Amino acid sequence: MEPIKAGIVGLGRLGKVHASNVQNYIKDLELVAACSVVPEELKFAKESLGIQKGYESFEKMVDEAEIDAVIIVSPSSLHTKQIEYAFAAGKHVFCEKPLGVSLPEIEQVKKVIEARPEQVFMLGFMRRFDESYRYAKEIVESGEIGKVTLVRCYGIDPSSGLESFVKFAKNSSSGGLFIDMAIHDIDLVRWFTGEEVKQVWAIGNNFAYPELAEYGDTETGAALMKLKNDAIAILVSGRNANHGYHVETEIMGTKGMLRVAQEPEKNLVTIFDDKGVRRPCSEHFPERFKQAFINELTEFARCIREGDKPDVTAKDGLESTKIALACTKSFETGELVALEDE
Ligand SMILES: NC(=O)c1ccc[n+]([C@@H]2O[C@H](COP(=O)([O-])OP(=O)(O)OC[C@H]3O[C@@H](n4cnc5c(N)ncnc54)[C@H](O)[C@@H]3O)[C@@H](O)[C@H]2O)c1
């Protein structure tokens, strides 16, 4: 059977990872078109990945390339309008997190998506496709650790990426630390507990990179949350892990607790040398979640092929963004923020 033909928009840090995964590892999906505003990226797509058609305009790619699906890996502030355009043109859409950076736009795009149930929409919360997180989810669902009372999450980018985060913040398209980074942990809290958040209190600072404050962003942030059933969530998000990419999750239940990546180890190697006994750390998101990124797009293709609905929906995008925006508001005002009931 011919693979499903797709176009990708965005070939930056993550776009290149997705594009290379599709071309090399996902049999049922093929990229025949790519869109970027950076000419060298289109050259790379053609020469290194065999993606023949290159576009500088997203709309032109959707209108002219003969594709059934679109993979959106552009700056977060462009997601909602690109999803709307692609959906109106009858395409299936996979979109990177976050769904958007403004609530009215997200609410609007959610309506557009839900009005066309025959088209597949999937949001890129890739941690749900990581083997360890899936195993943890099975344990929680089995009731083995009892009722979840608390979820504690760390999501801290490597300090080696700080320069690029200053640039990222300057372009102000990411939505800030809570929308860009904490949103992964917010999704995990919702996924593991099945509960929505009632109240948040968020704080932060910029000790390592005061420049981030100039652009209204935060280098290290923390949020304390009360869920609707009174369970607790504690999130720490940041851009300054000197040892590497630190993603760690703990779930406490009434009968036990579990941790995912208690130490964010790179692999099973231990080094014994003049510095002592060391376990190298995972270095960045493409390494830590390599297989999860492949798994999520494999699932996107399967859903298109079998007419199935992905597990990660527009509602997940909306609810997680509401919570992230509440964190941002709490951080900015210093106040406890209550989320409105539906
Ligand atoms: N799941 C994850 O862990 C994860 C990790 C990194 C990034 N992301 C998400 O992926 C998205 C992209 O992030 P990134 O770090 O790869 O960004 P990036 O800045 O490295 O790349 C952005 C890409 O978008 C393209 N672009 C910019 N404006 C455009 C326009 N008007 N039309 C078409 N293309 C345009 C650029 O040419 C570039 O190829 C963001 O939404 C981000 O939140 C997710």
CSV table of C-alpha atoms in Angstrom, one decimal, residues 42-259:
chain,number,residue,atom,x,y,z
A,42,LEU,CA,14.4,23.6,2.5
A,43,LYS,CA,17.6,22.7,0.8
A,44,PHE,CA,18.4,20.3,3.6
A,45,ALA,CA,14.9,18.8,3.3
A,46,LYS,CA,15.4,18.2,-0.4
A,47,GLU,CA,19.0,17.0,-0.4
A,48,SER,CA,19.2,15.1,2.8
A,49,LEU,CA,15.6,13.8,3.2
A,50,GLY,CA,14.4,13.6,-0.4
A,51,ILE,CA,11.5,15.9,0.2
A,52,GLN,CA,11.0,17.2,-3.3
A,53,LYS,CA,8.6,20.1,-3.0
A,54,GLY,CA,9.7,23.1,-0.9
A,55,TYR,CA,7.5,26.1,0.0
A,56,GLU,CA,7.9,29.4,1.8
A,57,SER,CA,4.2,29.8,2.2
A,58,PHE,CA,2.2,27.3,4.3
A,59,GLU,CA,-1.0,28.2,2.5
A,60,LYS,CA,0.6,27.5,-0.9
A,61,MET,CA,1.9,24.1,0.3
A,62,VAL,CA,-1.6,23.1,1.5
A,63,ASP,CA,-3.2,24.3,-1.7
A,64,GLU,CA,-0.7,23.0,-4.2
A,65,ALA,CA,1.1,20.0,-2.9
A,66,GLU,CA,-0.8,16.8,-3.3
A,67,ILE,CA,-1.0,15.8,0.4
A,68,ASP,CA,-3.5,14.2,2.7
A,69,ALA,CA,-1.9,15.2,5.9
A,70,VAL,CA,0.0,18.1,7.5
A,71,ILE,CA,2.6,18.0,10.3
A,72,ILE,CA,2.9,21.4,12.1
A,73,VAL,CA,6.2,22.1,13.8
A,74,SER,CA,6.2,25.9,13.3
A,75,PRO,CA,6.4,28.5,16.1
A,76,SER,CA,3.6,28.0,18.6
A,77,SER,CA,1.9,31.3,17.8
A,78,LEU,CA,1.2,30.1,14.3
A,79,HIS,CA,-0.4,26.7,15.2
A,80,THR,CA,-4.1,27.7,15.4
A,81,LYS,CA,-4.3,29.5,12.1
A,82,GLN,CA,-2.3,26.8,10.3
A,83,ILE,CA,-4.5,24.0,11.7
A,84,GLU,CA,-7.7,26.0,10.7
A,85,TYR,CA,-6.4,26.4,7.1
A,86,ALA,CA,-5.3,22.8,6.7
A,87,PHE,CA,-8.5,21.5,8.3
A,88,ALA,CA,-10.6,23.6,6.0
A,89,ALA,CA,-8.7,22.1,3.0
A,90,GLY,CA,-9.7,18.6,4.2
A,91,LYS,CA,-6.2,17.6,5.5
A,92,HIS,CA,-5.5,15.4,8.6
A,93,VAL,CA,-3.3,17.4,11.0
A,94,PHE,CA,-0.6,16.5,13.5
A,95,CYS,CA,0.4,19.6,15.5
A,96,GLU,CA,3.2,20.1,18.0
A,97,LYS,CA,2.4,21.3,21.5
A,98,PRO,CA,1.1,23.8,22.5
A,99,LEU,CA,-2.2,23.9,20.6
A,100,GLY,CA,-1.8,27.7,20.7
A,101,VAL,CA,-0.8,30.6,22.9
A,102,SER,CA,-4.1,32.4,23.1
A,103,LEU,CA,-7.4,31.0,24.5
A,104,PRO,CA,-9.9,32.6,22.1
A,105,GLU,CA,-7.8,31.2,19.2
A,106,ILE,CA,-7.6,27.8,20.8
A,107,GLU,CA,-11.4,27.7,21.5
A,108,GLN,CA,-12.1,28.6,17.9
A,109,VAL,CA,-9.7,26.0,16.4
A,110,LYS,CA,-11.2,23.3,18.8
A,111,LYS,CA,-14.6,24.0,17.3
A,112,VAL,CA,-13.2,23.8,13.7
A,113,ILE,CA,-11.5,20.4,14.6
A,114,GLU,CA,-14.6,19.0,16.3
A,115,ALA,CA,-16.9,20.0,13.4
A,116,ARG,CA,-14.9,17.7,11.1
A,117,PRO,CA,-14.7,14.3,13.0
A,118,GLU,CA,-13.8,12.4,9.8
A,119,GLN,CA,-10.4,14.2,9.7
A,120,VAL,CA,-7.7,13.1,12.2
A,121,PHE,CA,-6.3,15.7,14.6
A,122,MET,CA,-3.6,14.9,17.0
A,123,LEU,CA,-1.5,17.0,19.3
A,124,GLY,CA,2.1,16.3,20.0
A,125,PHE,CA,2.3,15.4,23.7
A,126,MET,CA,5.0,12.8,23.0
A,127,ARG,CA,5.7,11.8,26.6
A,128,ARG,CA,2.4,9.8,26.4
A,129,PHE,CA,4.2,7.7,23.8
A,130,ASP,CA,7.4,7.0,25.8
A,131,GLU,CA,7.7,3.4,26.9
A,132,SER,CA,8.4,4.3,30.6
A,133,TYR,CA,5.5,6.7,30.8
A,134,ARG,CA,3.2,4.2,29.2
A,135,TYR,CA,4.3,1.5,31.7
A,136,ALA,CA,3.8,4.0,34.6
A,137,LYS,CA,0.3,4.8,33.2
A,138,GLU,CA,-0.6,1.0,33.2
A,139,ILE,CA,0.5,0.7,36.8
A,140,VAL,CA,-1.5,3.7,37.9
A,141,GLU,CA,-4.6,2.5,36.0
A,142,SER,CA,-4.3,-1.0,37.5
A,143,GLY,CA,-4.8,0.6,40.9
A,144,GLU,CA,-1.5,-0.9,42.2
A,145,ILE,CA,-0.4,2.4,43.9
A,146,GLY,CA,-4.0,3.2,44.9
A,147,LYS,CA,-5.6,6.6,44.5
A,148,VAL,CA,-3.2,9.3,43.2
A,149,THR,CA,-2.7,11.9,45.9
A,150,LEU,CA,0.3,13.8,44.5
A,151,VAL,CA,2.2,14.2,41.2
A,152,ARG,CA,5.6,15.9,41.2
A,153,CYS,CA,7.3,16.8,37.9
A,154,TYR,CA,10.6,18.2,36.9
A,155,GLY,CA,11.0,19.4,33.3
A,156,ILE,CA,14.3,21.3,32.9
A,157,ASP,CA,16.1,22.0,29.7
A,158,PRO,CA,19.9,21.7,29.5
A,159,SER,CA,21.8,24.9,30.3
A,160,SER,CA,23.7,24.4,27.0
A,161,GLY,CA,20.5,25.6,25.3
A,162,LEU,CA,20.2,28.9,27.3
A,163,GLU,CA,21.5,31.1,24.5
A,164,SER,CA,18.9,29.7,22.1
A,165,PHE,CA,16.2,30.2,24.7
A,166,VAL,CA,17.1,33.9,25.1
A,167,LYS,CA,16.7,34.1,21.3
A,168,PHE,CA,13.5,32.1,21.5
A,169,ALA,CA,12.1,34.4,24.2
A,170,LYS,CA,13.2,37.5,22.2
A,171,ASN,CA,11.0,36.3,19.3
A,172,SER,CA,8.3,36.0,21.9
A,173,SER,CA,6.4,33.3,20.0
A,174,SER,CA,6.7,30.5,22.5
A,175,GLY,CA,4.2,31.8,25.1
A,176,GLY,CA,6.8,31.7,27.9
A,177,LEU,CA,8.1,29.0,30.2
A,178,PHE,CA,4.8,27.7,31.5
A,179,ILE,CA,3.2,27.4,28.1
A,180,ASP,CA,6.3,26.2,26.3
A,181,MET,CA,7.8,23.8,28.9
A,182,ALA,CA,5.5,23.2,31.9
A,183,ILE,CA,2.7,22.2,29.5
A,184,HIS,CA,4.2,18.8,29.1
A,185,ASP,CA,4.0,18.2,32.8
A,186,ILE,CA,0.6,19.8,33.0
A,187,ASP,CA,-0.5,17.2,30.4
A,188,LEU,CA,1.0,14.4,32.4
A,189,VAL,CA,-0.8,15.5,35.6
A,190,ARG,CA,-4.1,15.5,33.7
A,191,TRP,CA,-3.3,12.2,32.0
A,192,PHE,CA,-2.2,10.3,35.1
A,193,THR,CA,-5.0,11.7,37.4
A,194,GLY,CA,-7.9,12.1,34.9
A,195,GLU,CA,-8.6,15.3,36.8
A,196,GLU,CA,-8.7,19.0,35.9
A,197,VAL,CA,-6.9,21.7,37.9
A,198,LYS,CA,-8.8,23.9,40.3
A,199,GLN,CA,-6.2,26.4,41.6
A,200,VAL,CA,-2.6,27.3,40.8
A,201,TRP,CA,0.1,29.3,42.4
A,202,ALA,CA,3.3,29.9,40.4
A,203,ILE,CA,6.6,31.6,41.1
A,204,GLY,CA,9.9,31.9,39.3
A,205,ASN,CA,13.2,33.6,38.9
A,206,ASN,CA,16.0,34.4,36.5
A,207,PHE,CA,19.2,34.0,38.4
A,208,ALA,CA,21.2,32.3,35.7
A,209,TYR,CA,20.0,34.3,32.8
A,210,PRO,CA,18.6,37.7,33.8
A,211,GLU,CA,18.3,38.6,30.1
A,212,LEU,CA,15.2,36.3,30.0
A,213,ALA,CA,13.3,38.7,32.3
A,214,GLU,CA,13.8,41.5,29.7
A,215,TYR,CA,11.7,39.5,27.3
A,216,GLY,CA,9.1,38.6,30.0
A,217,ASP,CA,10.3,35.0,30.3
A,218,THR,CA,11.4,32.9,33.2
A,219,GLU,CA,14.5,30.7,33.6
A,220,THR,CA,13.2,28.6,36.6
A,221,GLY,CA,9.6,28.4,37.5
A,222,ALA,CA,7.6,26.3,40.0
A,223,ALA,CA,3.8,25.8,40.4
A,224,LEU,CA,1.7,24.3,43.1
A,225,MET,CA,-1.7,23.0,42.0
A,226,LYS,CA,-4.9,21.8,43.6
A,227,LEU,CA,-6.9,19.4,41.4
A,228,LYS,CA,-10.7,19.3,41.4
A,229,ASN,CA,-10.6,16.2,43.6
A,230,ASP,CA,-8.1,17.8,46.0
A,231,ALA,CA,-5.1,15.8,44.7
A,232,ILE,CA,-1.9,17.9,44.6
A,233,ALA,CA,0.6,18.6,41.7
A,234,ILE,CA,4.0,20.2,42.1
A,235,LEU,CA,5.8,21.3,38.9
A,236,VAL,CA,9.3,22.6,38.5
A,237,SER,CA,10.2,23.8,35.0
A,238,GLY,CA,13.4,25.5,33.8
A,239,ARG,CA,16.1,26.1,31.3
A,240,ASN,CA,19.2,25.6,33.4
A,241,ALA,CA,20.0,22.0,34.2
A,242,ASN,CA,23.8,22.0,34.1
A,243,HIS,CA,23.9,18.2,33.9
A,244,GLY,CA,21.7,17.7,30.8
A,245,TYR,CA,18.0,17.3,30.1
A,246,HIS,CA,16.2,16.6,33.3
A,247,VAL,CA,12.7,15.2,33.0
A,248,GLU,CA,11.5,13.3,36.1
A,249,THR,CA,8.0,12.4,37.4
A,250,GLU,CA,6.8,11.1,40.7
A,251,ILE,CA,3.4,9.8,41.4
A,252,MET,CA,2.3,9.2,45.0
A,253,GLY,CA,-0.7,7.0,45.7
A,254,THR,CA,-2.5,5.8,48.7
A,255,LYS,CA,-0.9,2.3,48.4
A,256,GLY,CA,2.5,3.2,46.9
A,257,MET,CA,4.4,5.5,44.7
A,258,LEU,CA,6.4,5.4,41.5
A,259,ARG,CA,9.0,7.5,39.8
